[in-house]
PDB file of N, CA and C in Angstrom:
ATOM      1  N   MET A   5      99.305 122.455 110.191  1.00  0.00           N
ATOM      2  CA  MET A   5      98.176 121.431 110.486  1.00  0.00           C
ATOM      3  C   MET A   5      97.897 120.691 109.439  1.00  0.00           C
ATOM      4  N   GLU A   6      98.097 120.973 108.163  1.00  0.00           N
ATOM      5  CA  GLU A   6      97.871 120.188 106.921  1.00  0.00           C
ATOM      6  C   GLU A   6      98.767 119.026 107.074  1.00  0.00           C
ATOM      7  N   GLN A   7     100.022 119.102 107.431  1.00  0.00           N
ATOM      8  CA  GLN A   7     100.942 118.058 107.504  1.00  0.00           C
ATOM      9  C   GLN A   7     100.539 117.066 108.622  1.00  0.00           C
ATOM     10  N   LYS A   8     100.019 117.552 109.679  1.00  0.00           N
ATOM     11  CA  LYS A   8      99.530 116.595 110.807  1.00  0.00           C
ATOM     12  C   LYS A   8      98.387 115.725 110.323  1.00  0.00           C
ATOM     13  N   ILE A   9      97.627 116.363 109.437  1.00  0.00           N
ATOM     14  CA  ILE A   9      96.307 115.796 108.918  1.00  0.00           C
ATOM     15  C   ILE A   9      96.693 114.717 107.903  1.00  0.00           C
ATOM     16  N   LYS A  10      97.743 115.035 107.082  1.00  0.00           N
ATOM     17  CA  LYS A  10      98.104 114.008 106.115  1.00  0.00           C
ATOM     18  C   LYS A  10      98.798 112.716 106.861  1.00  0.00           C
ATOM     19  N   GLU A  11      99.556 113.150 107.820  1.00  0.00           N
ATOM     20  CA  GLU A  11     100.096 111.952 108.556  1.00  0.00           C
ATOM     21  C   GLU A  11      98.978 111.107 109.215  1.00  0.00           C
ATOM     22  N   GLY A  12      98.058 111.784 109.938  1.00  0.00           N
ATOM     23  CA  GLY A  12      96.870 110.939 110.399  1.00  0.00           C
ATOM     24  C   GLY A  12      96.224 110.163 109.262  1.00  0.00           C
ATOM     25  N   LEU A  13      95.992 110.747 108.157  1.00  0.00           N
ATOM     26  CA  LEU A  13      95.210 109.904 106.999  1.00  0.00           C
ATOM     27  C   LEU A  13      96.295 108.769 106.552  1.00  0.00           C
ATOM     28  N   ASP A  14      97.705 108.947 106.732  1.00  0.00           N
ATOM     29  CA  ASP A  14      98.464 107.771 106.297  1.00  0.00           C
ATOM     30  C   ASP A  14      98.417 106.717 107.216  1.00  0.00           C
ATOM     31  N   GLN A  15      97.836 106.870 108.513  1.00  0.00           N
ATOM     32  CA  GLN A  15      97.730 105.878 109.280  1.00  0.00           C
ATOM     33  C   GLN A  15      96.527 105.006 108.964  1.00  0.00           C
ATOM     34  N   ILE A  16      95.402 105.755 108.433  1.00  0.00           N
ATOM     35  CA  ILE A  16      94.153 105.333 108.146  1.00  0.00           C
ATOM     36  C   ILE A  16      94.133 104.506 106.685  1.00  0.00           C
ATOM     37  N   ARG A  17      95.011 105.044 106.055  1.00  0.00           N
ATOM     38  CA  ARG A  17      94.955 104.525 104.526  1.00  0.00           C
ATOM     39  C   ARG A  17      95.245 102.924 104.435  1.00  0.00           C
ATOM     40  N   PRO A  18      95.990 102.359 105.107  1.00  0.00           N
ATOM     41  CA  PRO A  18      96.235 100.845 104.979  1.00  0.00           C
ATOM     42  C   PRO A  18      94.736 100.251 105.162  1.00  0.00           C
ATOM     43  N   PHE A  19      93.958 100.535 106.114  1.00  0.00           N
ATOM     44  CA  PHE A  19      92.606 100.064 106.435  1.00  0.00           C
ATOM     45  C   PHE A  19      91.784 100.158 105.124  1.00  0.00           C
ATOM     46  N   LEU A  20      91.833 101.326 104.520  1.00  0.00           N
ATOM     47  CA  LEU A  20      91.108 101.520 103.339  1.00  0.00           C
ATOM     48  C   LEU A  20      91.596 100.674 102.185  1.00  0.00           C
ATOM     49  N   GLN A  21      92.833 100.697 101.949  1.00  0.00           N
ATOM     50  CA  GLN A  21      93.617 100.029 100.820  1.00  0.00           C
ATOM     51  C   GLN A  21      93.167  98.451 100.974  1.00  0.00           C
ATOM     52  N   ARG A  22      92.951  98.219 101.974  1.00  0.00           N
ATOM     53  CA  ARG A  22      92.780  96.428 102.043  1.00  0.00           C
ATOM     54  C   ARG A  22      91.395  96.271 101.583  1.00  0.00           C
ATOM     55  N   ASP A  23      90.443  97.161 101.489  1.00  0.00           N
ATOM     56  CA  ASP A  23      89.261  96.922 100.752  1.00  0.00           C
ATOM     57  C   ASP A  23      89.199  97.510  99.180  1.00  0.00           C
ATOM     58  N   GLY A  24      90.359  97.917  98.867  1.00  0.00           N
ATOM     59  CA  GLY A  24      90.527  98.380  97.441  1.00  0.00           C
ATOM     60  C   GLY A  24      90.285  99.851  97.309  1.00  0.00           C
ATOM     61  N   GLY A  25      90.310 100.597  98.522  1.00  0.00           N
ATOM     62  CA  GLY A  25      90.046 102.030  98.386  1.00  0.00           C
ATOM     63  C   GLY A  25      91.393 102.885  98.797  1.00  0.00           C
ATOM     64  N   ASP A  26      91.129 104.028  99.026  1.00  0.00           N
ATOM     65  CA  ASP A  26      91.915 105.007  99.467  1.00  0.00           C
ATOM     66  C   ASP A  26      91.593 106.345  99.754  1.00  0.00           C
ATOM     67  N   ILE A  27      92.103 107.380 100.255  1.00  0.00           N
ATOM     68  CA  ILE A  27      91.568 108.581 100.703  1.00  0.00           C
ATOM     69  C   ILE A  27      92.652 109.566 100.383  1.00  0.00           C
ATOM     70  N   GLU A  28      92.293 110.702  99.910  1.00  0.00           N
ATOM     71  CA  GLU A  28      92.942 111.904  99.402  1.00  0.00           C
ATOM     72  C   GLU A  28      92.763 113.163 100.429  1.00  0.00           C
ATOM     73  N   PHE A  29      93.651 113.772 100.752  1.00  0.00           N
ATOM     74  CA  PHE A  29      93.495 115.228 101.570  1.00  0.00           C
ATOM     75  C   PHE A  29      93.050 116.194 100.612  1.00  0.00           C
ATOM     76  N   VAL A  30      92.040 116.983 100.717  1.00  0.00           N
ATOM     77  CA  VAL A  30      91.788 117.939  99.925  1.00  0.00           C
ATOM     78  C   VAL A  30      91.824 119.382 100.627  1.00  0.00           C
ATOM     79  N   GLU A  31      91.446 119.543 101.739  1.00  0.00           N
ATOM     80  CA  GLU A  31      91.431 120.949 102.245  1.00  0.00           C
ATOM     81  C   GLU A  31      91.239 120.910 103.764  1.00  0.00           C
ATOM     82  N   TYR A  32      92.024 121.759 104.515  1.00  0.00           N
ATOM     83  CA  TYR A  32      91.586 122.058 105.891  1.00  0.00           C
ATOM     84  C   TYR A  32      91.003 123.485 106.036  1.00  0.00           C
ATOM     85  N   THR A  33      89.799 123.655 106.193  1.00  0.00           N
ATOM     86  CA  THR A  33      89.138 124.907 106.091  1.00  0.00           C
ATOM     87  C   THR A  33      89.323 125.658 107.187  1.00  0.00           C
ATOM     88  N   ASP A  34      89.056 127.184 107.238  1.00  0.00           N
ATOM     89  CA  ASP A  34      89.210 128.122 108.265  1.00  0.00           C
ATOM     90  C   ASP A  34      88.310 127.840 109.399  1.00  0.00           C
ATOM     91  N   ASP A  35      87.351 127.030 109.210  1.00  0.00           N
ATOM     92  CA  ASP A  35      86.427 126.694 110.146  1.00  0.00           C
ATOM     93  C   ASP A  35      86.669 125.203 110.741  1.00  0.00           C
ATOM     94  N   HIS A  36      87.979 124.882 110.555  1.00  0.00           N
ATOM     95  CA  HIS A  36      88.503 123.439 111.074  1.00  0.00           C
ATOM     96  C   HIS A  36      87.876 122.362 110.789  1.00  0.00           C
ATOM     97  N   ILE A  37      87.421 122.393 109.504  1.00  0.00           N
ATOM     98  CA  ILE A  37      86.606 121.039 108.819  1.00  0.00           C
ATOM     99  C   ILE A  37      87.786 120.641 107.851  1.00  0.00           C
ATOM    100  N   VAL A  38      88.008 119.249 107.922  1.00  0.00           N
ATOM    101  CA  VAL A  38      88.887 118.382 106.895  1.00  0.00           C
ATOM    102  C   VAL A  38      88.220 117.919 105.843  1.00  0.00           C
ATOM    103  N   LYS A  39      88.460 118.272 104.649  1.00  0.00           N
ATOM    104  CA  LYS A  39      87.801 117.820 103.372  1.00  0.00           C
ATOM    105  C   LYS A  39      88.675 116.758 102.855  1.00  0.00           C
ATOM    106  N   VAL A  40      87.930 115.627 102.500  1.00  0.00           N
ATOM    107  CA  VAL A  40      88.718 114.485 102.048  1.00  0.00           C
ATOM    108  C   VAL A  40      88.097 113.936 100.705  1.00  0.00           C
ATOM    109  N   ARG A  41      88.642 113.075  99.871  1.00  0.00           N
ATOM    110  CA  ARG A  41      88.184 112.610  98.722  1.00  0.00           C
ATOM    111  C   ARG A  41      88.360 111.017  98.899  1.00  0.00           C
ATOM    112  N   LEU A  42      87.370 110.170  98.945  1.00  0.00           N
ATOM    113  CA  LEU A  42      87.523 108.677  98.794  1.00  0.00           C
ATOM    114  C   LEU A  42      87.782 108.448  97.435  1.00  0.00           C
ATOM    115  N   GLN A  43      88.641 107.243  97.459  1.00  0.00           N
ATOM    116  CA  GLN A  43      89.115 106.804  96.054  1.00  0.00           C
ATOM    117  C   GLN A  43      88.881 105.515  95.888  1.00  0.00           C
ATOM    118  N   GLY A  44      88.801 104.852  94.783  1.00  0.00           N
ATOM    119  CA  GLY A  44      88.866 103.447  94.487  1.00  0.00           C
ATOM    120  C   GLY A  44      87.499 102.764  94.728  1.00  0.00           C
ATOM    121  N   HIS A  45      87.476 101.664  95.556  1.00  0.00           N
ATOM    122  CA  HIS A  45      86.289 101.025  96.006  1.00  0.00           C
ATOM    123  C   HIS A  45      85.579 101.844  96.994  1.00  0.00           C
ATOM    124  N   CYS A  46      86.132 102.740  97.565  1.00  0.00           N
ATOM    125  CA  CYS A  46      85.513 103.410  98.693  1.00  0.00           C
ATOM    126  C   CYS A  46      84.563 104.578  98.012  1.00  0.00           C
ATOM    127  N   ALA A  47      84.928 105.079  96.884  1.00  0.00           N
ATOM    128  CA  ALA A  47      84.266 106.264  96.230  1.00  0.00           C
ATOM    129  C   ALA A  47      82.916 105.687  95.894  1.00  0.00           C
ATOM    130  N   GLY A  48      81.978 106.353  96.368  1.00  0.00           N
ATOM    131  CA  GLY A  48      80.426 105.904  95.891  1.00  0.00           C
ATOM    132  C   GLY A  48      80.054 104.630  96.843  1.00  0.00           C
ATOM    133  N   CYS A  49      80.753 104.099  97.538  1.00  0.00           N
ATOM    134  CA  CYS A  49      80.342 102.848  98.465  1.00  0.00           C
ATOM    135  C   CYS A  49      79.238 103.190  99.340  1.00  0.00           C
ATOM    136  N   PRO A  50      78.202 102.426  99.514  1.00  0.00           N
ATOM    137  CA  PRO A  50      77.213 102.673 100.446  1.00  0.00           C
ATOM    138  C   PRO A  50      77.614 102.753 101.794  1.00  0.00           C
ATOM    139  N   GLY A  51      78.833 102.268 102.261  1.00  0.00           N
ATOM    140  CA  GLY A  51      79.356 102.501 103.586  1.00  0.00           C
ATOM    141  C   GLY A  51      80.250 103.605 103.649  1.00  0.00           C
ATOM    142  N   ALA A  52      80.362 104.642 102.730  1.00  0.00           N
ATOM    143  CA  ALA A  52      81.396 105.485 102.559  1.00  0.00           C
ATOM    144  C   ALA A  52      81.167 106.478 103.780  1.00  0.00           C
ATOM    145  N   GLN A  53      79.806 107.102 103.924  1.00  0.00           N
ATOM    146  CA  GLN A  53      79.592 107.968 104.885  1.00  0.00           C
ATOM    147  C   GLN A  53      79.916 107.444 106.424  1.00  0.00           C
ATOM    148  N   MET A  54      79.679 106.172 106.610  1.00  0.00           N
ATOM    149  CA  MET A  54      80.118 105.458 107.939  1.00  0.00           C
ATOM    150  C   MET A  54      81.534 105.474 107.988  1.00  0.00           C
ATOM    151  N   THR A  55      82.234 105.308 106.975  1.00  0.00           N
ATOM    152  CA  THR A  55      83.912 105.101 106.955  1.00  0.00           C
ATOM    153  C   THR A  55      84.316 106.636 107.458  1.00  0.00           C
ATOM    154  N   ILE A  56      83.793 107.630 106.843  1.00  0.00           N
ATOM    155  CA  ILE A  56      84.284 109.154 107.014  1.00  0.00           C
ATOM    156  C   ILE A  56      83.770 109.440 108.366  1.00  0.00           C
ATOM    157  N   LYS A  57      82.868 109.177 109.000  1.00  0.00           N
ATOM    158  CA  LYS A  57      82.364 109.705 110.367  1.00  0.00           C
ATOM    159  C   LYS A  57      82.846 108.476 111.387  1.00  0.00           C
ATOM    160  N   GLY A  58      82.815 107.341 111.065  1.00  0.00           N
ATOM    161  CA  GLY A  58      83.066 106.376 112.202  1.00  0.00           C
ATOM    162  C   GLY A  58      84.540 106.200 112.268  1.00  0.00           C
ATOM    163  N   VAL A  59      85.335 106.328 111.224  1.00  0.00           N
ATOM    164  CA  VAL A  59      86.559 105.935 111.236  1.00  0.00           C
ATOM    165  C   VAL A  59      87.618 107.133 111.174  1.00  0.00           C
ATOM    166  N   VAL A  60      87.442 107.777 109.900  1.00  0.00           N
ATOM    167  CA  VAL A  60      88.393 108.913 109.412  1.00  0.00           C
ATOM    168  C   VAL A  60      88.192 110.126 110.786  1.00  0.00           C
ATOM    169  N   GLU A  61      86.873 110.594 110.769  1.00  0.00           N
ATOM    170  CA  GLU A  61      86.525 111.720 111.711  1.00  0.00           C
ATOM    171  C   GLU A  61      87.068 111.397 113.013  1.00  0.00           C
ATOM    172  N   ARG A  62      86.792 110.094 113.632  1.00  0.00           N
ATOM    173  CA  ARG A  62      86.954 109.807 114.910  1.00  0.00           C
ATOM    174  C   ARG A  62      88.262 109.738 115.127  1.00  0.00           C
ATOM    175  N   ILE A  63      89.245 109.148 114.245  1.00  0.00           N
ATOM    176  CA  ILE A  63      90.670 109.086 114.501  1.00  0.00           C
ATOM    177  C   ILE A  63      91.326 110.585 114.336  1.00  0.00           C
ATOM    178  N   LEU A  64      90.908 111.423 113.389  1.00  0.00           N
ATOM    179  CA  LEU A  64      91.543 112.569 113.386  1.00  0.00           C
ATOM    180  C   LEU A  64      91.226 113.376 114.503  1.00  0.00           C
ATOM    181  N   MET A  65      89.764 113.592 114.931  1.00  0.00           N
ATOM    182  CA  MET A  65      89.445 114.446 116.044  1.00  0.00           C
ATOM    183  C   MET A  65      89.943 114.015 117.320  1.00  0.00           C
ATOM    184  N   GLU A  66      90.267 112.818 117.448  1.00  0.00           N
ATOM    185  CA  GLU A  66      91.087 112.185 118.746  1.00  0.00           C
ATOM    186  C   GLU A  66      92.508 112.545 118.798  1.00  0.00           C
ATOM    187  N   SER A  67      93.063 112.569 117.705  1.00  0.00           N
ATOM    188  CA  SER A  67      94.385 112.878 117.371  1.00  0.00           C
ATOM    189  C   SER A  67      94.594 114.626 117.557  1.00  0.00           C
ATOM    190  N   TYR A  68      93.702 115.161 116.928  1.00  0.00           N
ATOM    191  CA  TYR A  68      93.870 116.748 116.666  1.00  0.00           C
ATOM    192  C   TYR A  68      92.453 117.374 117.285  1.00  0.00           C
ATOM    193  N   PRO A  69      92.419 117.539 118.603  1.00  0.00           N
ATOM    194  CA  PRO A  69      91.052 118.286 119.044  1.00  0.00           C
ATOM    195  C   PRO A  69      90.718 119.443 118.413  1.00  0.00           C
ATOM    196  N   GLU A  70      91.590 120.201 117.682  1.00  0.00           N
ATOM    197  CA  GLU A  70      90.951 121.526 116.971  1.00  0.00           C
ATOM    198  C   GLU A  70      90.251 121.171 115.881  1.00  0.00           C
ATOM    199  N   ILE A  71      90.213 119.978 115.157  1.00  0.00           N
ATOM    200  CA  ILE A  71      89.380 119.567 114.140  1.00  0.00           C
ATOM    201  C   ILE A  71      87.935 119.404 114.511  1.00  0.00           C
ATOM    202  N   LYS A  72      87.062 120.262 113.848  1.00  0.00           N
ATOM    203  CA  LYS A  72      85.586 119.977 114.341  1.00  0.00           C
ATOM    204  C   LYS A  72      84.678 119.215 113.481  1.00  0.00           C
ATOM    205  N   GLY A  73      85.460 118.559 112.355  1.00  0.00           N
ATOM    206  CA  GLY A  73      84.580 117.593 111.519  1.00  0.00           C
ATOM    207  C   GLY A  73      85.569 117.136 110.272  1.00  0.00           C
ATOM    208  N   VAL A  74      85.018 116.185 109.826  1.00  0.00           N
ATOM    209  CA  VAL A  74      85.454 115.662 108.298  1.00  0.00           C
ATOM    210  C   VAL A  74      84.415 115.608 107.559  1.00  0.00           C
ATOM    211  N   GLU A  75      84.570 115.832 106.098  1.00  0.00           N
ATOM    212  CA  GLU A  75      83.433 115.835 105.210  1.00  0.00           C
ATOM    213  C   GLU A  75      84.115 115.291 104.012  1.00  0.00           C
ATOM    214  N   ALA A  76      83.197 114.499 103.146  1.00  0.00           N
ATOM    215  CA  ALA A  76      83.812 114.018 101.893  1.00  0.00           C
ATOM    216  C   ALA A  76      83.362 114.807 100.701  1.00  0.00           C
ATOM    217  N   VAL A  77      84.108 115.118  99.896  1.00  0.00           N
ATOM    218  CA  VAL A  77      83.945 115.851  98.789  1.00  0.00           C
ATOM    219  C   VAL A  77      84.236 114.759  97.406  1.00  0.00           C
ATOM    220  N   GLN A  78      83.338 115.326  96.251  1.00  0.00           N
ATOM    221  CA  GLN A  78      83.644 114.665  95.130  1.00  0.00           C
ATOM    222  C   GLN A  78      84.737 114.917  94.334  1.00  0.00           C
TER     223      GLN A  78
END
């Protein structure tokens, strides 16, 4: 599953890199939560939570229905 998640993040990555940011896979938990770390301009950005929920979570959950959510970690 982790490999599938990483492939999904690779599809999202160019969108973030356009704005000087990036995303790093951290963990896929036993309760089906994907933990990621935003990097570059995305780290600490006021719109970071919107990016996680509105873009990353939506795309990953549409691609892999077993995922229950996406959370950002520091």
